[in-house]
Amino acid sequence: MTSLNAPCPCGSGKKFKRCHGRTQTSAAASGSPQQLLENAHSLAGRGQAQAALQVLRQLPHAPARYDLEVKLLQAQGEAGISKAEKVLLQWQQGDSRNPDPVYRRMQAAWRQGQFKHALSLADDLSSRPHKLVDYYRAVALQLAGKLNAAMTAYTLAVANNVTTALQPLEQDFEAAIQMYDTAAGQYPGNRINTEAALVDAEAEYAIMRAAAEAWWTGRPDLSSLSPSQFERYTNAMYNLGCRDQECYGRGQVAMEYFVRVLDMQPEHLFARTNWCFLHNYRADISVAENAAAHKLTGRLIGQQTGPPKVDFRPAALSGRRLCVGYISADFHKHSVAYFITPVLESHDRQRFEVFAYHNNALEDDWTQRVRKAVDRFRNVSELRDSALYQQILADRIDILVDLSGYSRGNRMAVLARRAAPVQMSWIGYPNTTGLEVMDYRIVDAVTDPHSAADHLCSEKLLRLPQVFSTYTPPENLPMTAAPGTGSGFVFGSFNHLLKLNRPLLETWAEILSAADDSRLLIKSQLLDRKTARRDLLKDLESVGIAPDRVELLGRVASSSDHLACYRRVDLLLDSFPYNGTTTNCDSYIMGVPVLTIAGDSHISRVTASQLNALGRPEFIAVDRDDYINRAIDFSRNPKRLVALSHGLRERMQGSPLMDAAGLCADVESLYLQSWLQYTDS
């Protein structure tokens, strides 16, 4: 934006108002109203807001003038907002039946959080004809916290604005979807559309869930839905599934929603990948059934994306570095970043050229650390699958390493087309991708024993000699815990609520029943939400664990505060079938051991791999009964626990679990072997 008193951008040395600003203004003055308006838009487009406003003020009062004038003023911040309000009032008084100036005032009130004022303005809209008046009023009511009245207004808005007749259940569902979208920040006047806005939208979620259930149980005729209806209802079901999965840790409920989406739209990629992802948390299926679900998903994605690329012609390795690309949505403050970043920093830059593809708009200090660790960092969150695919091809990546699998933010559709001659899966996902074009999966011999694990994967397993990942602790570590030395014995769990299934809770109930004077501390960031706390306490009571035996913790202020919470625990009880990973490493570095069961798949053997690397097999049970007996024994014999946990931090720091350079050298060896095998074939 060029000020009238600033030097003219043309380089004349004169003030703008005495050079091109004067020329443009005087030229505009002699034009017609249409020419003046066009000139004002042109000036605004070039960032010359003050000059544009001068031109606009020569125009007669008209909606087109007011519209641009208000936009330019509101863009100026606080001072401009108050001026824009005066213009809007002038517009409103001079055009008594036009809803636009009232609506624009309501927008401004929303942006400033003045919801009561927005609601009073919405009431004024009732006297002004506009097809969206009821919708505007509904949004204002909702933002003011009057949800019942808002739902009535949304229903009226739907009835007045649909082009086809709706069944009563459809009308309710449509209204609930609009209310949910508003809770997500999707409403006029809000410039920020973010999922974070849904965190506290408990009531809106309950309303849409009830409407969705009523519609679905009414056995709707899907063939009668218009294309836009079909898309809205499918997305609504998908969003409900995501909310149950991510906000409350209700895996089974989320699974039911994703199944509905797939019933409606079998090719829905994200519903399919989430459906697959949730299989890892299920305690009611076998390892073979879990593997089959992943292979099915990989096959279906392959069918959707079409034939993969096969005509790669990579340059000879002599005289150049091997080009390795890592793709993930988690190059930020996230468990995956904690494990992969020290490896990226340890790569031999004489032999390897390293790319990072970050599929997330979020960037933070960890992202900057990753940027510094690689040769080329690309944020690809805005790229469509086809564009990302072409970008990776243009970068001539030799080995593409996926760190997401079917977790959130994955780009499986890109990998399924084969974006590099060699593709691998590592760290970020505890199962096979099921993709035929995913050549390898990096594991270790404990997480995936020879022969027993190979048939479960579509990839060829590459086993690292010690562990499959290393850990980076936060800085400023708190003092370690002293397990077994306090009054009363505290068992703990710091894992995601999705991992807390009924068989696991029943097992913990047996332990607490037999371990006198013991308690259970459960920490998860989801426990900040009242609904998640209520659900978990209800589940615990249903297996016989009374509320007075449990302490629930949510998020704390910092990483250091989070680690300090481990000092309140004597023994961490691992989850099964899906083990902890980062939470375990946090526990070891704080001096608290983890009790686990060595299961029959990668997801249930990660903790056994870690404890093996630490030289602490005493905490690896062979089955559920052994797990219960060991937990009880440790609670009754605290001296043994003290002896085994003594020096655990130092043991952790000297173990393969924190030898990033050693792990990187082993991984680089696998990369080179795989590449030579590819070029020799």
XYZ file of C-alpha atoms in Angstrom:
681
model
C 0.000 0.000 0.000
C 1.521 3.334 -1.093
C 0.909 6.336 1.156
C 0.208 9.658 -0.586
C 3.189 11.199 1.237
C 5.545 8.329 0.440
C 8.038 8.439 -2.465
C 6.332 7.467 -5.717
C 7.093 3.861 -6.746
C 7.980 5.121 -10.259
C 11.334 6.413 -8.934
C 10.797 10.096 -9.746
C 11.769 11.146 -6.239
C 8.496 13.027 -5.799
C 5.821 12.227 -3.265
C 3.238 9.823 -4.612
C 0.405 12.368 -4.252
C 2.319 14.839 -6.464
C 3.271 12.280 -9.068
C 1.286 9.240 -10.191
C -1.206 9.544 -7.361
C -2.259 12.982 -8.608
C -2.259 11.779 -12.191
C -4.455 8.799 -11.420
C -6.825 10.810 -9.239
C -7.258 13.621 -11.738
C -7.627 11.141 -14.570
C -10.273 9.333 -12.603
C -12.119 12.526 -11.809
C -13.016 13.058 -15.418
C -14.412 9.557 -15.930
C -17.873 8.079 -15.672
C -19.012 6.331 -12.459
C -18.187 2.975 -14.049
C -14.716 4.183 -15.045
C -14.164 5.584 -11.564
C -15.126 2.267 -9.991
C -12.870 0.319 -12.348
C -10.005 2.686 -11.596
C -10.552 2.276 -7.850
C -10.452 -1.509 -8.187
C -7.277 -1.218 -10.252
C -5.603 0.952 -7.628
C -6.703 -1.394 -4.836
C -5.323 -4.365 -6.773
C -1.931 -2.650 -6.950
C -1.939 -2.036 -3.193
C -2.695 1.693 -3.478
C -5.552 1.696 -0.975
C -5.504 5.408 -0.108
C -5.646 6.427 -3.761
C -8.488 3.962 -4.326
C -10.432 5.430 -1.405
C -9.997 8.937 -2.821
C -11.463 7.804 -6.130
C -14.364 6.007 -4.424
C -15.375 9.148 -2.561
C -16.054 10.850 -5.882
C -18.704 8.228 -6.653
C -22.380 8.555 -5.771
C -23.666 6.368 -2.943
C -24.169 2.856 -4.339
C -23.660 -0.761 -3.146
C -20.614 -1.284 -5.380
C -18.908 1.780 -3.898
C -19.743 0.817 -0.315
C -18.586 -2.758 -0.847
C -15.064 -1.845 -1.933
C -14.772 1.066 0.486
C -15.612 -1.167 3.452
C -13.147 -3.851 2.364
C -10.333 -1.322 2.038
C -11.077 0.257 5.398
C -11.398 -3.036 7.272
C -8.000 -4.075 5.924
C -6.411 -1.119 7.746
C -6.878 -2.550 11.235
C -8.559 -0.997 14.267
C -8.747 2.555 12.916
C -10.144 1.375 9.608
C -12.721 -0.902 11.249
C -14.395 1.996 13.058
C -14.471 4.012 9.814
C -15.932 1.011 7.974
C -18.709 0.799 10.569
C -19.694 4.399 9.814
C -19.784 3.646 6.098
C -21.912 0.559 6.698
C -24.368 2.554 8.835
C -24.633 5.149 6.075
C -25.254 2.360 3.567
C -27.861 0.717 5.832
C -29.770 3.974 6.407
C -29.799 4.842 2.735
C -30.864 1.404 1.506
C -33.495 0.188 3.978
C -34.391 -3.088 2.236
C -30.903 -4.274 1.335
C -29.586 -6.913 3.819
C -25.965 -6.587 2.712
C -24.870 -3.650 4.916
C -26.452 -5.292 7.989
C -24.839 -8.586 7.123
C -21.445 -6.890 6.688
C -21.824 -5.238 10.091
C -22.632 -8.648 11.530
C -19.499 -10.055 9.882
C -17.416 -7.361 11.544
C -19.008 -8.119 14.907
C -18.195 -11.846 14.508
C -14.576 -11.081 13.707
C -14.276 -9.041 16.883
C -16.037 -11.655 19.015
C -19.031 -9.378 19.652
C -21.571 -12.171 19.377
C -24.416 -10.412 21.238
C -24.077 -7.417 18.964
C -24.029 -9.746 15.952
C -27.250 -11.321 17.204
C -28.994 -7.955 17.574
C -27.962 -7.121 14.024
C -29.240 -10.491 12.844
C -32.664 -9.617 14.255
C -32.721 -6.559 12.013
C -32.208 -8.791 8.977
C -35.696 -10.252 9.394
C -37.167 -7.111 7.792
C -34.841 -7.264 4.790
C -35.508 -9.703 1.918
C -32.583 -12.049 1.318
C -32.559 -15.793 0.752
C -29.818 -16.295 3.373
C -31.319 -14.130 6.118
C -32.368 -17.184 8.145
C -28.895 -18.662 7.773
C -27.218 -15.435 8.910
C -29.489 -15.310 11.916
C -28.824 -18.970 12.738
C -25.061 -18.379 12.734
C -25.446 -15.363 14.987
C -27.627 -17.335 17.413
C -25.142 -20.192 17.512
C -22.170 -17.940 18.101
C -24.115 -16.313 20.913
C -24.561 -19.758 22.497
C -28.313 -20.129 21.805
C -28.125 -23.535 20.151
C -31.786 -24.579 20.288
C -32.908 -21.353 18.652
C -30.035 -21.656 16.184
C -31.111 -25.158 15.179
C -34.635 -23.879 14.536
C -33.214 -21.086 12.376
C -30.958 -23.485 10.461
C -33.949 -25.739 9.777
C -35.892 -22.747 8.455
C -32.912 -21.705 6.334
C -32.736 -25.199 4.835
C -36.464 -25.245 4.095
C -36.276 -21.851 2.368
C -33.200 -22.530 0.257
C -33.326 -26.092 -1.084
C -34.288 -26.684 -4.680
C -35.705 -30.160 -4.073
C -38.113 -31.483 -1.471
C -36.466 -32.974 1.614
C -37.684 -35.670 3.936
C -37.980 -34.534 7.588
C -34.904 -36.542 8.643
C -32.935 -35.091 5.748
C -33.952 -31.579 6.705
C -32.786 -32.155 10.293
C -29.517 -33.651 9.050
C -28.926 -30.695 6.712
C -29.514 -28.225 9.536
C -27.202 -30.150 11.882
C -24.475 -30.221 9.226
C -24.694 -26.449 8.845
C -24.438 -26.026 12.604
C -21.408 -28.324 12.738
C -19.736 -26.431 9.889
C -20.215 -23.203 11.810
C -18.601 -24.798 14.862
C -15.642 -25.688 12.624
C -15.239 -22.037 11.707
C -16.906 -22.367 8.324
C -19.185 -19.338 8.325
C -19.230 -15.935 6.608
C -17.011 -13.378 8.219
C -14.587 -15.875 9.712
C -11.218 -15.883 7.999
C -9.873 -18.887 9.850
C -11.260 -22.311 9.060
C -9.668 -24.745 11.464
C -10.386 -28.120 12.991
C -9.187 -26.723 16.307
C -12.444 -24.770 16.472
C -14.245 -28.075 16.989
C -12.401 -28.991 20.173
C -14.994 -27.399 22.423
C -17.968 -27.990 20.122
C -19.395 -30.781 22.256
C -23.019 -29.679 21.874
C -22.817 -29.218 18.099
C -21.192 -32.629 17.763
C -23.983 -34.235 19.793
C -26.639 -32.544 17.646
C -25.098 -33.706 14.367
C -24.495 -37.190 15.703
C -28.149 -37.513 16.750
C -29.313 -36.252 13.347
C -26.941 -38.596 11.526
C -28.084 -41.580 13.596
C -31.750 -40.797 12.975
C -31.168 -40.433 9.241
C -29.088 -43.614 8.955
C -31.362 -45.812 11.072
C -34.279 -44.611 8.946
C -32.768 -46.699 6.116
C -32.449 -43.868 3.596
C -32.684 -44.452 -0.126
C -29.184 -43.348 -1.154
C -30.108 -43.390 -4.837
C -32.621 -40.592 -4.249
C -29.994 -38.161 -2.935
C -28.755 -35.376 -5.153
C -24.971 -35.391 -5.830
C -24.451 -32.454 -3.468
C -26.528 -34.124 -0.737
C -24.606 -37.347 -1.154
C -21.307 -35.509 -0.761
C -22.495 -33.581 2.317
C -23.857 -36.666 4.068
C -20.774 -38.727 3.286
C -18.499 -36.001 4.577
C -20.651 -35.596 7.693
C -20.317 -39.291 8.525
C -16.586 -39.102 7.884
C -16.196 -36.042 10.121
C -18.086 -37.751 12.933
C -15.739 -40.729 12.662
C -12.691 -38.495 12.752
C -13.995 -36.671 15.809
C -14.619 -39.884 17.744
C -11.190 -41.142 16.765
C -9.162 -38.006 17.391
C -11.074 -36.135 20.101
C -12.362 -38.953 22.287
C -10.317 -42.048 21.429
C -13.476 -44.041 20.671
C -12.092 -46.425 18.082
C -15.090 -48.738 17.749
C -17.561 -45.880 17.279
C -15.260 -44.210 14.750
C -14.909 -47.508 12.882
C -18.698 -47.728 12.516
C -18.832 -44.294 10.907
C -16.033 -45.114 8.478
C -17.813 -48.343 7.532
C -20.945 -46.302 6.768
C -18.921 -43.964 4.576
C -17.492 -46.933 2.678
C -20.988 -48.395 2.314
C -21.996 -45.113 0.688
C -18.793 -44.469 -1.220
C -16.396 -47.476 -1.402
C -13.708 -45.383 -3.114
C -13.539 -42.799 -0.265
C -9.759 -42.861 0.245
C -9.528 -41.248 3.679
C -12.360 -43.327 5.147
C -10.569 -46.414 3.840
C -7.207 -45.451 5.315
C -8.760 -44.521 8.683
C -10.701 -47.795 8.708
C -7.423 -49.604 8.117
C -5.540 -47.529 10.694
C -8.048 -48.412 13.432
C -7.473 -52.133 12.928
C -4.188 -51.727 14.800
C -6.095 -50.883 17.981
C -8.565 -53.754 17.839
C -8.256 -56.450 20.481
C -11.012 -58.536 18.917
C -9.197 -59.598 15.737
C -6.208 -61.814 14.989
C -2.879 -60.706 13.588
C -3.797 -62.386 10.314
C -7.087 -60.463 10.111
C -5.269 -57.197 10.752
C -2.735 -57.972 8.027
C -5.543 -58.926 5.631
C -7.276 -55.560 6.209
C -4.048 -53.744 5.361
C -3.407 -55.799 2.245
C -6.990 -55.217 1.097
C -6.555 -51.475 1.607
C -3.294 -51.441 -0.302
C -4.847 -53.366 -3.165
C -7.890 -51.068 -3.385
C -5.747 -47.937 -3.336
C -3.617 -49.415 -6.088
C -6.726 -50.022 -8.174
C -7.920 -46.450 -7.633
C -4.626 -44.798 -8.549
C -3.949 -46.904 -11.628
C -0.802 -48.625 -12.947
C 2.402 -47.541 -11.207
C 5.378 -46.084 -13.020
C 7.961 -48.684 -14.063
C 10.217 -46.928 -16.595
C 12.716 -45.311 -14.235
C 16.148 -44.663 -15.676
C 18.290 -43.610 -12.742
C 21.780 -42.278 -13.299
C 24.717 -44.446 -12.305
C 25.732 -43.985 -8.674
C 29.399 -43.439 -9.470
C 30.225 -39.766 -9.148
C 26.978 -38.778 -7.439
C 25.189 -39.146 -4.132
C 22.307 -41.541 -3.536
C 19.169 -39.380 -3.326
C 16.873 -40.311 -0.428
C 13.539 -38.628 0.167
C 11.509 -38.796 3.382
C 7.781 -38.040 3.230
C 5.691 -37.366 6.336
C 2.986 -35.147 7.815
C 4.914 -35.085 11.096
C 8.046 -32.987 10.632
C 6.971 -30.874 13.604
C 6.584 -31.424 17.350
C 5.477 -35.027 17.005
C 6.718 -38.482 17.969
C 7.848 -39.264 14.419
C 10.008 -36.134 14.336
C 11.595 -37.102 17.652
C 12.689 -40.427 16.178
C 13.670 -39.431 12.628
C 15.351 -36.047 13.153
C 18.566 -37.369 14.754
C 18.866 -39.820 11.861
C 18.504 -37.004 9.326
C 21.197 -35.069 11.185
C 23.525 -38.077 11.090
C 23.395 -38.810 7.354
C 26.730 -38.904 5.510
C 26.336 -35.924 3.180
C 29.266 -37.105 1.078
C 27.287 -40.160 0.024
C 23.639 -39.173 0.490
C 21.519 -36.279 -0.739
C 18.488 -35.948 1.536
C 15.051 -34.484 0.765
C 12.175 -33.969 3.209
C 8.559 -33.644 2.015
C 6.428 -32.164 4.796
C 2.701 -32.735 4.223
C 1.479 -30.354 6.896
C 0.892 -26.603 6.948
C 2.006 -26.616 10.598
C 5.655 -25.715 11.098
C 7.479 -25.149 14.384
C 10.941 -25.362 15.952
C 11.201 -29.055 15.109
C 10.356 -28.262 11.498
C 13.202 -25.768 11.403
C 15.531 -28.379 12.826
C 14.518 -30.767 10.044
C 15.042 -28.007 7.459
C 18.609 -27.581 8.642
C 19.235 -31.317 8.661
C 18.403 -31.998 4.996
C 19.631 -30.787 1.620
C 16.167 -29.852 0.375
C 13.001 -29.286 2.404
C 9.631 -28.968 0.692
C 6.316 -28.177 2.338
C 3.894 -30.074 0.088
C 0.697 -29.661 2.099
C -0.904 -27.531 -0.631
C 0.037 -29.857 -3.495
C -2.535 -32.227 -4.937
C -1.493 -35.852 -5.331
C -0.708 -35.442 -9.023
C 1.425 -32.342 -8.402
C 3.326 -33.957 -5.531
C 3.909 -37.048 -7.636
C 5.408 -34.928 -10.425
C 7.527 -32.978 -7.922
C 9.097 -36.142 -6.508
C 9.769 -37.424 -10.020
C 11.366 -34.084 -10.927
C 13.590 -34.302 -7.839
C 14.830 -37.681 -9.143
C 14.566 -39.421 -5.795
C 16.250 -42.820 -5.753
C 14.758 -44.137 -2.512
C 11.509 -42.703 -1.114
C 10.926 -43.456 2.566
C 7.361 -43.098 3.866
C 7.040 -42.187 7.553
C 3.237 -41.995 7.765
C 1.679 -45.252 6.587
C -2.070 -44.961 7.079
C -1.819 -42.372 9.841
C -3.180 -38.858 9.491
C -1.780 -36.773 6.646
C -0.574 -39.725 4.581
C 0.001 -39.517 0.829
C -0.643 -43.149 -0.034
C -2.185 -42.188 -3.375
C 1.212 -40.782 -4.405
C 3.163 -43.795 -3.195
C 0.744 -46.182 -4.905
C 1.748 -44.717 -8.267
C 5.416 -45.345 -7.404
C 7.104 -41.969 -7.207
C 10.616 -43.431 -6.894
C 12.420 -46.549 -8.140
C 12.689 -47.900 -4.582
C 10.086 -47.213 -1.890
C 10.255 -48.067 1.806
C 8.124 -47.753 4.943
C 9.689 -46.910 8.301
C 9.077 -45.595 11.838
C 5.746 -43.771 11.465
C 3.468 -46.794 11.043
C 3.499 -50.149 12.872
C 2.123 -52.357 10.103
C 2.357 -53.266 6.459
C 1.030 -50.786 3.908
C -0.311 -53.611 1.750
C 0.950 -51.732 -1.335
C 2.620 -53.915 -3.909
C 4.828 -50.979 -4.915
C 6.171 -50.517 -1.385
C 9.340 -52.564 -1.730
C 10.671 -52.682 1.818
C 9.735 -52.104 5.432
C 12.449 -51.357 8.010
C 12.101 -53.202 11.332
C 14.307 -55.170 13.720
C 14.536 -58.841 14.604
C 12.584 -58.484 17.859
C 9.660 -56.440 16.548
C 9.367 -58.713 13.510
C 10.958 -62.132 14.086
C 12.261 -64.000 11.057
C 9.727 -66.187 9.238
C 6.893 -65.453 11.668
C 6.448 -61.849 10.469
C 7.346 -62.018 6.788
C 4.048 -63.450 5.556
C 2.115 -60.639 7.277
C 3.638 -57.944 5.055
C 3.432 -57.056 1.384
C 6.899 -55.511 1.697
C 10.192 -57.331 2.111
C 11.365 -56.819 5.692
C 14.752 -55.222 6.228
C 15.882 -55.949 9.778
C 18.234 -53.565 11.529
C 20.773 -55.323 13.755
C 19.716 -53.696 17.053
C 16.601 -51.478 17.155
C 14.406 -50.004 14.427
C 14.347 -46.471 15.844
C 16.168 -44.171 18.242
C 14.841 -41.615 20.687
C 15.567 -37.917 21.197
C 14.617 -36.650 24.661
C 13.607 -33.036 25.269
C 16.173 -30.652 26.680
C 16.231 -29.767 30.380
C 15.277 -33.206 31.655
C 13.716 -33.216 35.117
C 15.231 -35.264 37.905
C 14.493 -38.975 37.510
C 11.841 -40.820 39.469
C 12.507 -43.273 42.295
C 10.130 -46.192 41.597
C 9.140 -48.351 44.530
C 10.131 -45.871 47.234
C 6.898 -43.954 47.857
C 3.875 -44.722 49.999
C 1.342 -46.754 48.074
C 2.099 -48.200 44.661
C 1.153 -46.314 41.494
C 0.725 -48.032 38.142
C 0.636 -45.733 35.141
C -0.373 -45.440 31.506
C 0.566 -42.529 29.264
C -0.646 -44.046 25.995
C -3.292 -42.774 23.590
C -6.835 -43.584 24.708
C -7.400 -45.549 21.472
C -5.045 -48.174 22.915
C -7.115 -48.717 26.058
C -9.429 -51.565 25.035
C -11.701 -53.604 27.293
C -9.455 -56.713 27.664
C -6.630 -54.396 28.738
C -8.814 -52.614 31.288
C -10.031 -55.969 32.642
C -6.387 -56.990 33.062
C -5.607 -53.803 34.955
C -8.651 -54.388 37.136
C -7.254 -57.786 38.184
C -3.905 -56.210 39.007
C -5.410 -53.436 41.127
C -7.679 -55.906 42.906
C -4.722 -58.049 43.969
C -2.209 -55.251 44.574
C -3.236 -53.758 47.902
C -2.933 -50.014 48.353
C -2.290 -49.508 44.633
C -3.659 -46.861 42.327
C -3.738 -46.172 38.606
C -2.651 -42.911 36.959
C -3.717 -42.409 33.328
C -2.397 -39.461 31.354
C -3.492 -38.460 27.851
C -4.012 -35.105 26.176
C -7.524 -36.254 25.225
C -8.420 -36.212 28.912
C -8.663 -32.428 28.679
C -12.087 -33.106 27.178
C -14.955 -33.737 29.560
C -16.559 -36.300 27.288
C -13.360 -38.348 27.041
C -12.907 -38.281 30.841
C -16.523 -39.290 31.397
C -16.282 -42.162 28.899
C -13.035 -43.495 30.365
C -14.297 -43.394 33.964
C -17.424 -45.217 32.839
C -15.327 -47.892 31.092
C -13.104 -48.292 34.145
C -16.076 -48.679 36.469
C -17.588 -51.274 34.132
C -14.574 -53.558 34.751
C -14.534 -52.939 38.497
C -12.026 -50.082 38.861
C -13.549 -47.513 41.205
C -12.987 -43.793 40.509
C -11.152 -43.348 43.819
C -8.453 -45.766 42.591
C -7.800 -43.669 39.464
C -6.220 -40.306 38.683
C -6.717 -38.802 35.212
C -4.311 -36.210 33.806
C -4.552 -34.166 30.608
C -2.041 -31.882 28.970
C 0.514 -29.897 30.937
C 2.367 -26.703 30.108
C 5.636 -28.046 28.686
C 7.614 -31.147 27.721
C 9.531 -30.853 30.972
C 6.275 -30.772 32.959
C 5.023 -33.776 30.997
C 8.135 -35.798 31.835
C 7.893 -34.745 35.481
C 4.515 -36.539 35.629
C 6.369 -39.866 35.305
C 7.859 -39.208 38.744
C 4.417 -39.941 40.198
C 4.485 -43.499 38.803
C 6.244 -46.642 40.044
C 5.626 -48.895 37.041
C 4.187 -48.162 33.612
C 1.714 -50.767 32.363
C 2.092 -51.161 28.609
C -0.991 -51.393 26.406
C -1.772 -54.411 24.237
C -2.127 -55.351 21.473
C -0.849 -51.883 20.473
C 2.232 -51.072 22.564
C 3.519 -47.663 23.503
C 6.625 -46.305 21.788
C 7.412 -42.673 22.574
C 5.693 -42.888 25.953
C 7.938 -45.839 26.826
C 11.099 -43.948 25.918
C 9.927 -40.990 27.987
C 9.415 -43.398 30.874
C 12.884 -44.974 30.583
C 14.610 -41.573 30.447
C 12.723 -40.669 33.630
C 13.882 -43.852 35.330
C 10.531 -45.661 35.295
C 10.406 -49.183 33.794
C 7.601 -50.456 31.550
C 5.911 -53.841 31.913
C 4.840 -55.428 28.631
C 3.694 -58.647 26.958
C 5.704 -59.878 23.988
C 2.938 -60.377 21.441
C 2.827 -61.883 17.974
C 3.130 -58.820 15.711
C 5.070 -55.581 15.345
C 2.486 -53.482 17.195
C 2.703 -55.789 20.216
C 6.491 -56.305 20.241
C 7.866 -52.746 20.104
C 8.266 -52.515 23.882
C 9.939 -55.942 23.984
C 12.445 -54.638 21.424
C 13.164 -51.589 23.571
C 13.538 -53.574 26.792
C 15.805 -56.051 25.017
C 18.017 -53.145 23.904
C 18.061 -51.886 27.517
C 19.000 -55.299 28.888
C 15.876 -55.487 31.037
C 14.034 -58.704 30.065
C 12.535 -58.877 33.581
C 9.798 -56.540 32.355
C 8.797 -58.694 29.358
C 5.906 -61.051 30.129
C 5.101 -64.045 27.936
C 1.319 -63.811 28.236
C -1.513 -62.078 30.072
C -1.262 -64.184 33.251
C 2.473 -63.578 33.421
C 1.860 -59.829 32.934
C -0.593 -59.793 35.866
C 1.683 -61.817 38.128
C 4.742 -59.685 37.412
C 2.810 -56.455 38.042
C 1.539 -57.765 41.375
C 4.987 -59.066 42.330
C 6.639 -55.699 41.644
C 4.023 -53.915 43.760
C 4.639 -56.330 46.657
C 8.440 -56.376 46.320
C 9.441 -52.765 45.794
C 13.115 -53.483 46.616
C 13.381 -55.621 43.487
C 11.821 -52.815 41.442
C 14.274 -50.325 42.969
C 17.222 -52.526 41.987
C 16.032 -53.056 38.399
C 15.171 -49.407 37.791
C 18.362 -48.022 39.333
C 20.383 -46.106 36.720
C 17.726 -46.617 34.057
C 18.310 -43.152 32.554
C 22.034 -43.778 32.182
C 21.338 -47.234 30.782
C 18.937 -45.647 28.274
C 21.446 -42.980 27.245
C 24.131 -45.596 26.606
C 21.862 -47.995 24.723
C 21.108 -48.429 21.007
C 17.838 -46.583 21.695
C 19.789 -43.314 21.733
C 22.577 -44.133 19.272
C 21.296 -42.159 16.286
C 24.641 -42.185 14.488
C 24.905 -45.964 14.786
C 21.329 -46.470 13.604
C 21.858 -44.088 10.688
C 24.950 -45.998 9.565
C 22.955 -49.235 9.648
C 20.106 -47.657 7.679
C 22.482 -46.208 5.105
C 23.912 -49.681 4.622
C 20.402 -51.011 3.944
C 19.758 -48.163 1.491
C 22.904 -48.919 -0.479
C 22.244 -52.667 -0.526
C 18.682 -52.107 -1.724
C 19.813 -49.686 -4.398
C 22.492 -52.032 -5.712
C 19.963 -54.844 -5.807
C 17.599 -52.597 -7.800
C 20.231 -51.524 -10.340
C 21.523 -55.086 -10.727
C 18.079 -56.550 -11.369
